[in-house]
Tab-separated table of C-alpha atoms and ligand atoms in Angstrom:
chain	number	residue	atom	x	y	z
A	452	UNK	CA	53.424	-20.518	28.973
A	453	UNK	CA	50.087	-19.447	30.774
A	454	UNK	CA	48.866	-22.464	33.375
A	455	UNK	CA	45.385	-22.078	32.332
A	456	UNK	CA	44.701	-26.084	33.228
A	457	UNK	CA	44.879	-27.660	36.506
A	458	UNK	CA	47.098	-30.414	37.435
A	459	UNK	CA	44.065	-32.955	36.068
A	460	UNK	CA	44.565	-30.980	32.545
A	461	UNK	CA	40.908	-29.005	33.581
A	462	UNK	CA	39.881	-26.043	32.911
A	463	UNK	CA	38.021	-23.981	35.380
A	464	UNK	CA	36.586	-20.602	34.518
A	465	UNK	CA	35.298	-18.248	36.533
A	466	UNK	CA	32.164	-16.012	35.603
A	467	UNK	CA	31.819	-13.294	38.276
A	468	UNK	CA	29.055	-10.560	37.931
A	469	UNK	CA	26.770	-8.647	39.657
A	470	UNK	CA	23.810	-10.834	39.291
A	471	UNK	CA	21.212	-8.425	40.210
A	472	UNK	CA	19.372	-9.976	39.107
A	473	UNK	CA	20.212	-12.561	36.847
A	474	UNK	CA	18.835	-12.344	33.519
A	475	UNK	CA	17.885	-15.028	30.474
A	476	UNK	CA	21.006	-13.624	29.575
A	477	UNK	CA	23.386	-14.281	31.694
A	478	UNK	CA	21.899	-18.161	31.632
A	479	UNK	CA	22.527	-18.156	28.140
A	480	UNK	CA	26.104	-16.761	28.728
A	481	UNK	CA	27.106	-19.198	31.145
A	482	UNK	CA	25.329	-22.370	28.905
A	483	UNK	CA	27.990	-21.396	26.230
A	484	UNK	CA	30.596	-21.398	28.644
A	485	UNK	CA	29.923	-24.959	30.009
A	486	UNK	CA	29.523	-26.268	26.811
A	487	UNK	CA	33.476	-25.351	26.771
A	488	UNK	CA	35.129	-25.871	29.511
A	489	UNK	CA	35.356	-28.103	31.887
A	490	UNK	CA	34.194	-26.120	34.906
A	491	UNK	CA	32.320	-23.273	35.147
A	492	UNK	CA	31.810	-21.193	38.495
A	493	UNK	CA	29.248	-18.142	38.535
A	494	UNK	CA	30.867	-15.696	41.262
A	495	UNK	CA	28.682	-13.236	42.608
A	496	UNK	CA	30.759	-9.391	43.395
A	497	UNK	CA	30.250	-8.848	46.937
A	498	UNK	CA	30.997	-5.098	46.994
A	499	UNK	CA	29.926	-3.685	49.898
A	500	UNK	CA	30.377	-0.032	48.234
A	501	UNK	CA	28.094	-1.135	45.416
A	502	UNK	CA	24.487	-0.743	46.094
A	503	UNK	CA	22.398	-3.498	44.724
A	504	UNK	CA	18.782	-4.496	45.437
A	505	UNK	CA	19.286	-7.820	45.997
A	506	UNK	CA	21.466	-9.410	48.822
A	507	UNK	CA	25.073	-11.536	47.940
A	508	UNK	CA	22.270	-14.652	49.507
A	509	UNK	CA	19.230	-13.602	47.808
A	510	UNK	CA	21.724	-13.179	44.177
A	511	UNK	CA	23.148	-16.575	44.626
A	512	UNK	CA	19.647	-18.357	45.605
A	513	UNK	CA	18.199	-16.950	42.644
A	514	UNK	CA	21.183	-18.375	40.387
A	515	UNK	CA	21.312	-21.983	42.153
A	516	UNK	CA	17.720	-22.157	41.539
A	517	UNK	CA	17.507	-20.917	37.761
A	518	UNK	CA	20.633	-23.230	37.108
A	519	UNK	CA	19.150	-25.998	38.697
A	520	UNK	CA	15.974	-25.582	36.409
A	521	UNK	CA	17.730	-25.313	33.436
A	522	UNK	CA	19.881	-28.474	33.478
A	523	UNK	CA	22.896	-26.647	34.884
A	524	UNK	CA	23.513	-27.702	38.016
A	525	UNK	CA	26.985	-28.677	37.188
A	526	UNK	CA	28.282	-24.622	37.347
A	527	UNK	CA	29.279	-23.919	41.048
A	528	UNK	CA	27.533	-20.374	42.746
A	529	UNK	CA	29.842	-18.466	44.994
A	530	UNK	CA	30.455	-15.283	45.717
A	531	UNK	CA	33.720	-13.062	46.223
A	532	UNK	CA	35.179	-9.836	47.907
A	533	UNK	CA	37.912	-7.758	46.863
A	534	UNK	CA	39.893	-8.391	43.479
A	535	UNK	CA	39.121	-10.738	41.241
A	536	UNK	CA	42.304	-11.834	40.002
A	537	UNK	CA	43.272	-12.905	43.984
A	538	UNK	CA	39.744	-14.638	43.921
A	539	UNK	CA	40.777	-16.832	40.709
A	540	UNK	CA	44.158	-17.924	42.488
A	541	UNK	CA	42.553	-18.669	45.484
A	542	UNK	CA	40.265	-21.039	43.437
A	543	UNK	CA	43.017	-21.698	40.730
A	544	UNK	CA	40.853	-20.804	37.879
A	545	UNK	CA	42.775	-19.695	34.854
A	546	UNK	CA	39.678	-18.431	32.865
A	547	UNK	CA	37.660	-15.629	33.148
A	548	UNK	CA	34.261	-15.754	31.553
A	549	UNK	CA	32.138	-12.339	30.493
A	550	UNK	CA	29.278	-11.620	28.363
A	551	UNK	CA	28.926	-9.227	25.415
A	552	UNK	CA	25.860	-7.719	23.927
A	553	UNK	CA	26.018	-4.898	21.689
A	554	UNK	CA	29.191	-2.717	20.786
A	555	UNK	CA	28.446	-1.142	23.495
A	556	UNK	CA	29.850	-3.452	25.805
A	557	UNK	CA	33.030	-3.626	24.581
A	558	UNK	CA	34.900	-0.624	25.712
A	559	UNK	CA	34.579	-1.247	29.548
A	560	UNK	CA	34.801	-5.313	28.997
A	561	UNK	CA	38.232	-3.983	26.855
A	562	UNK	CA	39.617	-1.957	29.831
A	563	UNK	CA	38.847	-5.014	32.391
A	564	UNK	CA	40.266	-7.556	30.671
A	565	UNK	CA	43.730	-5.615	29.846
A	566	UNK	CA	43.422	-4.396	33.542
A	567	UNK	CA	43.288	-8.192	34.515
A	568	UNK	CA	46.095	-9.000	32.199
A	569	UNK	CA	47.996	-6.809	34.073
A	570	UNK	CA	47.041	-7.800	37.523
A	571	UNK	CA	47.476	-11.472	36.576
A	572	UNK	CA	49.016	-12.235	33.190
A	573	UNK	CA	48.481	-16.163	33.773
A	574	UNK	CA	44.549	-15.511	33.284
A	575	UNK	CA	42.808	-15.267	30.457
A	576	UNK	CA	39.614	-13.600	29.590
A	577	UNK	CA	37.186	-15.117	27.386
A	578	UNK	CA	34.242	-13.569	25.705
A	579	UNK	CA	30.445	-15.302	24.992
A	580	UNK	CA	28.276	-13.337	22.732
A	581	UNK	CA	24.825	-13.865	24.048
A	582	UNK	CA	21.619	-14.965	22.081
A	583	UNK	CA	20.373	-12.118	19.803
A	584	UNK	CA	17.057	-12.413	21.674
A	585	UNK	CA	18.675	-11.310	24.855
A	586	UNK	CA	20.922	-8.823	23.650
A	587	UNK	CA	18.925	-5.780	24.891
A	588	UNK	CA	18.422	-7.402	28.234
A	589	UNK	CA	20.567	-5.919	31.367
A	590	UNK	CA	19.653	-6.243	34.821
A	591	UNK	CA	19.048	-2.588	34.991
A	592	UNK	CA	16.131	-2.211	32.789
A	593	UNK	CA	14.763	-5.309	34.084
A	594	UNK	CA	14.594	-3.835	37.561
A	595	UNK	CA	12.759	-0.774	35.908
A	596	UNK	CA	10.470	-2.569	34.474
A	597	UNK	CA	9.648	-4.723	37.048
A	598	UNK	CA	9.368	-1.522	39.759
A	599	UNK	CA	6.881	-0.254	37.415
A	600	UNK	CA	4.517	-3.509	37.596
A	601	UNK	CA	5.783	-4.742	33.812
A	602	UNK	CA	6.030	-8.688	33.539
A	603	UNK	CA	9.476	-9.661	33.181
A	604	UNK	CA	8.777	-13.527	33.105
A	605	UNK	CA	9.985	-13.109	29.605
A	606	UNK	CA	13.378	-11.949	30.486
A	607	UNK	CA	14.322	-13.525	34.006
A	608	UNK	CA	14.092	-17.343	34.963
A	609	UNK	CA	11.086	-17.891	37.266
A	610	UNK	CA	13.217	-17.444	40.607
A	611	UNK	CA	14.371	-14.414	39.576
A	612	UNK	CA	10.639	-13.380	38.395
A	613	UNK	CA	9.429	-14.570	41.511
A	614	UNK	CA	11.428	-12.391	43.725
A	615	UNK	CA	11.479	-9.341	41.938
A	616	UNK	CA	7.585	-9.530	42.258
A	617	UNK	CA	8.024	-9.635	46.002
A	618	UNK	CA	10.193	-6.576	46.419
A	619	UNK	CA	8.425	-4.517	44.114
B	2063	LIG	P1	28.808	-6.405	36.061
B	2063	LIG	O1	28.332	-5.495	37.155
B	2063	LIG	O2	30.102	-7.084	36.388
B	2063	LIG	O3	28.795	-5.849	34.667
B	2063	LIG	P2	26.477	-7.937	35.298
B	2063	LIG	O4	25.743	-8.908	36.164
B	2063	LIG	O5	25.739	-6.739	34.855
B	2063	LIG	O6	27.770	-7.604	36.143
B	2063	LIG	O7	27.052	-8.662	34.022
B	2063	LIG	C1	27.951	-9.744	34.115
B	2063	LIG	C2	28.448	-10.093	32.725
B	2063	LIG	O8	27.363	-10.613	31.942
B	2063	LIG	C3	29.019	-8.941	31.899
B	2063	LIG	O9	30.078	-9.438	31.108
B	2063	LIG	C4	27.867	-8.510	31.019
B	2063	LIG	O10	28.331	-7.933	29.824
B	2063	LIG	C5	27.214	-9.869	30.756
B	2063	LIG	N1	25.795	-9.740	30.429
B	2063	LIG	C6	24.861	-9.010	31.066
B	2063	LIG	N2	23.649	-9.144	30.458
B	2063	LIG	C7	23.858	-9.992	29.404
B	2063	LIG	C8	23.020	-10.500	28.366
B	2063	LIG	N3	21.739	-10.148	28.249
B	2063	LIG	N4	23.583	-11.326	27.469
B	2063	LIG	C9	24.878	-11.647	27.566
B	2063	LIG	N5	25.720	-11.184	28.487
B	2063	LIG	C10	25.220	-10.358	29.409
């Protein structure tokens, strides 16, 4: 029997990402997830292998303030080294949240979760499929754009916008 609620009969998921930055997307992602379980903690990848253009503190700023202006400040921002699956035991969350766009998706989101399975057969991972308006939207092409001098405002909550104006 997988012990996917706490004591309290709670359950806490975790949705860990790169963040970098977040998108509409990922907003919308983590919306869905609140609206189902009980708590919901966005966990930002601090990999210090991985290079990303925004900071671990500049990724979770941007997240506590797009949350906060959305009506979500109920989902916790923190951030995490290392595996995942120790992260989640450490926090005792039994639920791991991810997003899926197109088809495209799937195969790597496939190999993670059956990698987590095995890692940590108690956790579960659970799947949101994002608004079709933001299911072209990564993080990736958002930095492109935005590099280039395109308005992302569209894509991005304002902190987000805000910053990737600054370190064009
Ligand atoms: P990672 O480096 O772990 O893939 P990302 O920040 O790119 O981190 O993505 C975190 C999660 O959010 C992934 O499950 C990804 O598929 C999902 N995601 C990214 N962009 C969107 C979007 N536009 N709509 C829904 N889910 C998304």
């Amino acid at each position: 029997m997988k012990k996917t609620r706490s004591k309290s009969g709670k359950i806490k998921a975790v949705y860990p990402g790169s963040f970098d930055p977040v998108t509409r997307g990922h907003i919308d992602v983590a919306r869905r997830a609140i609206f189902v379980f009980d708590e919901v903690v966005i966990a930002v990848i601090n990999n210090p292998s991985k290079k990303t253009r925004f900071s671990v503190g500049e990724r979770i700023s941007m997240l506590k303030k797009s949350l906060a202006a959305e009506g979500l400040g109920k989902i916790r921002v923190d951030s995490f080294e290392g595996l995942l699956a120790h992260y989640m035991k450490t926090i005792k969350a039994g639920i791991i949240v991810r997003g899926l766009r197109a088809v495209s998706d799937f195969e790597y989101e496939f190999q993670m979760a059956l990698m987590n399975r095995e890692l940590a057969p108690d956790i579960e991972t659970v799947f949101f499929m994002t608004d079709a308006k933001y299911a072209y939207l990564s993080s990736s092409i958002v930095k492109e754009v935005a590099s280039l001098g395109g308005d992302v405002s569209s894509a991005v909550p304002a902190a987000a916008a805000a910053l990737l104006r600054k370190q064009k």
